[in-house]
Amino acid sequence: TTARTEQDEKPLLGKFRKARAQRSVFSCDVETLKFKVRSQIMKSDYSVTSFYHDEGRCQRVARSKIFDTVVLVVILLNSIWIGYDADNNDAPVLSEAAWGFQVVENLFCFFFIFE
């Protein structure tokens, strides 16, 4: 086996630099850049509600701002509860915990199931 010399590396570096320069954003022509910017600006924002039905109770509830707010508040309360539970509940499993911990854990569970 022969060791590569510095002269052997120079052609490879030149090819690498050339390939990297061709991929550069600034090597594109102005019209291509304008087209890319315009297409990104015109792209509509993604919203999962665009996939919902137009009629019915469920879609009305799911699109409701009140529903969004309630879900976010319950998520916040659940994260606070997880911290409290980790500090104050010494039981290895929920069934051996005090009844208060079991009730609150099951309330959160039921809420997230029916959400």
Coordinates of C-alpha atoms in Angstrom, one line a residue:
T1 CA 0.0 0.0 0.0
T2 CA 1.2 3.5 -0.8
A3 CA 0.5 6.5 1.3
R4 CA -1.3 9.4 -0.4
T5 CA 0.8 12.4 -1.0
E6 CA -0.2 16.0 -0.9
Q7 CA -0.2 16.2 -4.7
D8 CA -2.6 13.2 -4.8
E9 CA -5.0 15.1 -2.5
K10 CA -5.1 18.4 -4.5
P11 CA -7.3 17.0 -7.4
L12 CA -9.7 15.5 -4.9
L13 CA -10.0 18.8 -3.0
G14 CA -10.6 20.7 -6.2
K15 CA -13.4 18.4 -7.2
F16 CA -14.9 18.7 -3.7
R17 CA -14.8 22.5 -3.8
K18 CA -16.4 22.5 -7.3
A19 CA -19.2 20.2 -6.2
R20 CA -19.8 22.3 -3.1
A21 CA -19.9 25.5 -5.1
Q22 CA -22.5 24.1 -7.5
R23 CA -24.8 23.2 -4.6
S24 CA -24.6 26.7 -3.1
V25 CA -27.8 28.8 -3.0
F26 CA -26.0 31.7 -4.4
S27 CA -25.0 29.9 -7.6
C28 CA -28.7 29.8 -8.7
D29 CA -29.9 32.3 -11.1
V30 CA -32.1 35.1 -9.8
E31 CA -35.3 33.9 -11.4
T32 CA -35.0 30.5 -9.8
L33 CA -34.5 32.1 -6.4
K34 CA -37.5 34.4 -7.0
F35 CA -39.6 31.4 -7.9
K36 CA -38.6 29.5 -4.7
V37 CA -39.2 32.5 -2.5
R38 CA -42.7 33.2 -4.0
S39 CA -43.7 29.5 -3.8
Q40 CA -42.7 29.4 -0.1
I41 CA -44.6 32.7 0.6
M42 CA -47.7 31.5 -1.2
K43 CA -47.8 28.1 0.6
S44 CA -50.7 27.9 3.0
D45 CA -50.1 27.1 6.7
Y46 CA -50.8 23.5 7.8
S47 CA -53.9 23.0 9.9
V48 CA -55.2 19.7 10.9
T49 CA -58.8 21.2 11.0
S50 CA -58.7 21.3 7.2
F51 CA -59.2 17.5 7.3
Y52 CA -62.2 17.6 9.5
H53 CA -65.8 17.1 8.3
D54 CA -67.8 20.2 7.7
E55 CA -70.8 19.1 9.7
G56 CA -71.4 17.4 13.1
R57 CA -70.9 17.9 16.8
C58 CA -67.4 16.3 17.0
Q59 CA -65.8 18.6 14.4
R60 CA -67.5 21.6 16.1
V61 CA -66.0 20.6 19.5
A62 CA -62.6 19.9 18.0
R63 CA -62.5 23.3 16.3
S64 CA -63.6 25.1 19.4
K65 CA -61.2 27.5 21.0
I66 CA -62.6 26.6 24.4
F67 CA -61.8 23.0 23.8
D68 CA -58.2 23.9 22.8
T69 CA -57.9 26.0 26.0
V70 CA -59.3 23.3 28.3
V71 CA -56.9 20.7 26.8
L72 CA -53.9 22.9 27.2
V73 CA -54.9 23.7 30.8
V74 CA -55.3 20.0 31.6
I75 CA -51.9 19.3 30.1
L76 CA -50.4 22.0 32.2
L77 CA -52.1 20.6 35.4
N78 CA -51.0 17.1 34.5
S79 CA -47.3 18.2 34.1
I80 CA -47.5 19.9 37.5
W81 CA -49.2 16.8 39.0
I82 CA -46.4 14.5 37.6
G83 CA -43.9 16.6 39.5
Y84 CA -45.9 16.5 42.7
D85 CA -46.5 12.8 42.3
A86 CA -42.8 12.1 41.7
D87 CA -41.9 13.9 44.9
N88 CA -44.6 12.7 47.3
N89 CA -45.8 9.3 46.1
D90 CA -43.4 6.6 47.4
A91 CA -45.5 3.6 46.1
P92 CA -43.9 1.5 43.4
V93 CA -47.2 1.0 41.6
L94 CA -50.3 3.0 41.4
S95 CA -52.5 0.3 43.0
E96 CA -50.4 0.6 46.2
A97 CA -50.5 4.4 46.3
A98 CA -52.8 6.4 48.6
W99 CA -56.3 6.8 47.3
G100 CA -55.8 10.5 46.4
F101 CA -53.0 9.7 44.0
Q102 CA -55.1 6.9 42.4
V103 CA -58.1 9.2 41.9
V104 CA -56.2 12.0 40.3
E105 CA -54.2 9.7 38.1
N106 CA -57.5 8.0 36.9
L107 CA -59.1 11.4 36.3
F108 CA -56.3 12.5 34.0
C109 CA -56.4 9.1 32.3
F110 CA -60.2 9.4 31.6
F111 CA -59.8 12.9 30.4
F112 CA -57.1 12.0 27.9
I113 CA -59.0 8.9 26.7
F114 CA -62.2 10.9 26.0
E115 CA -60.3 13.9 24.6

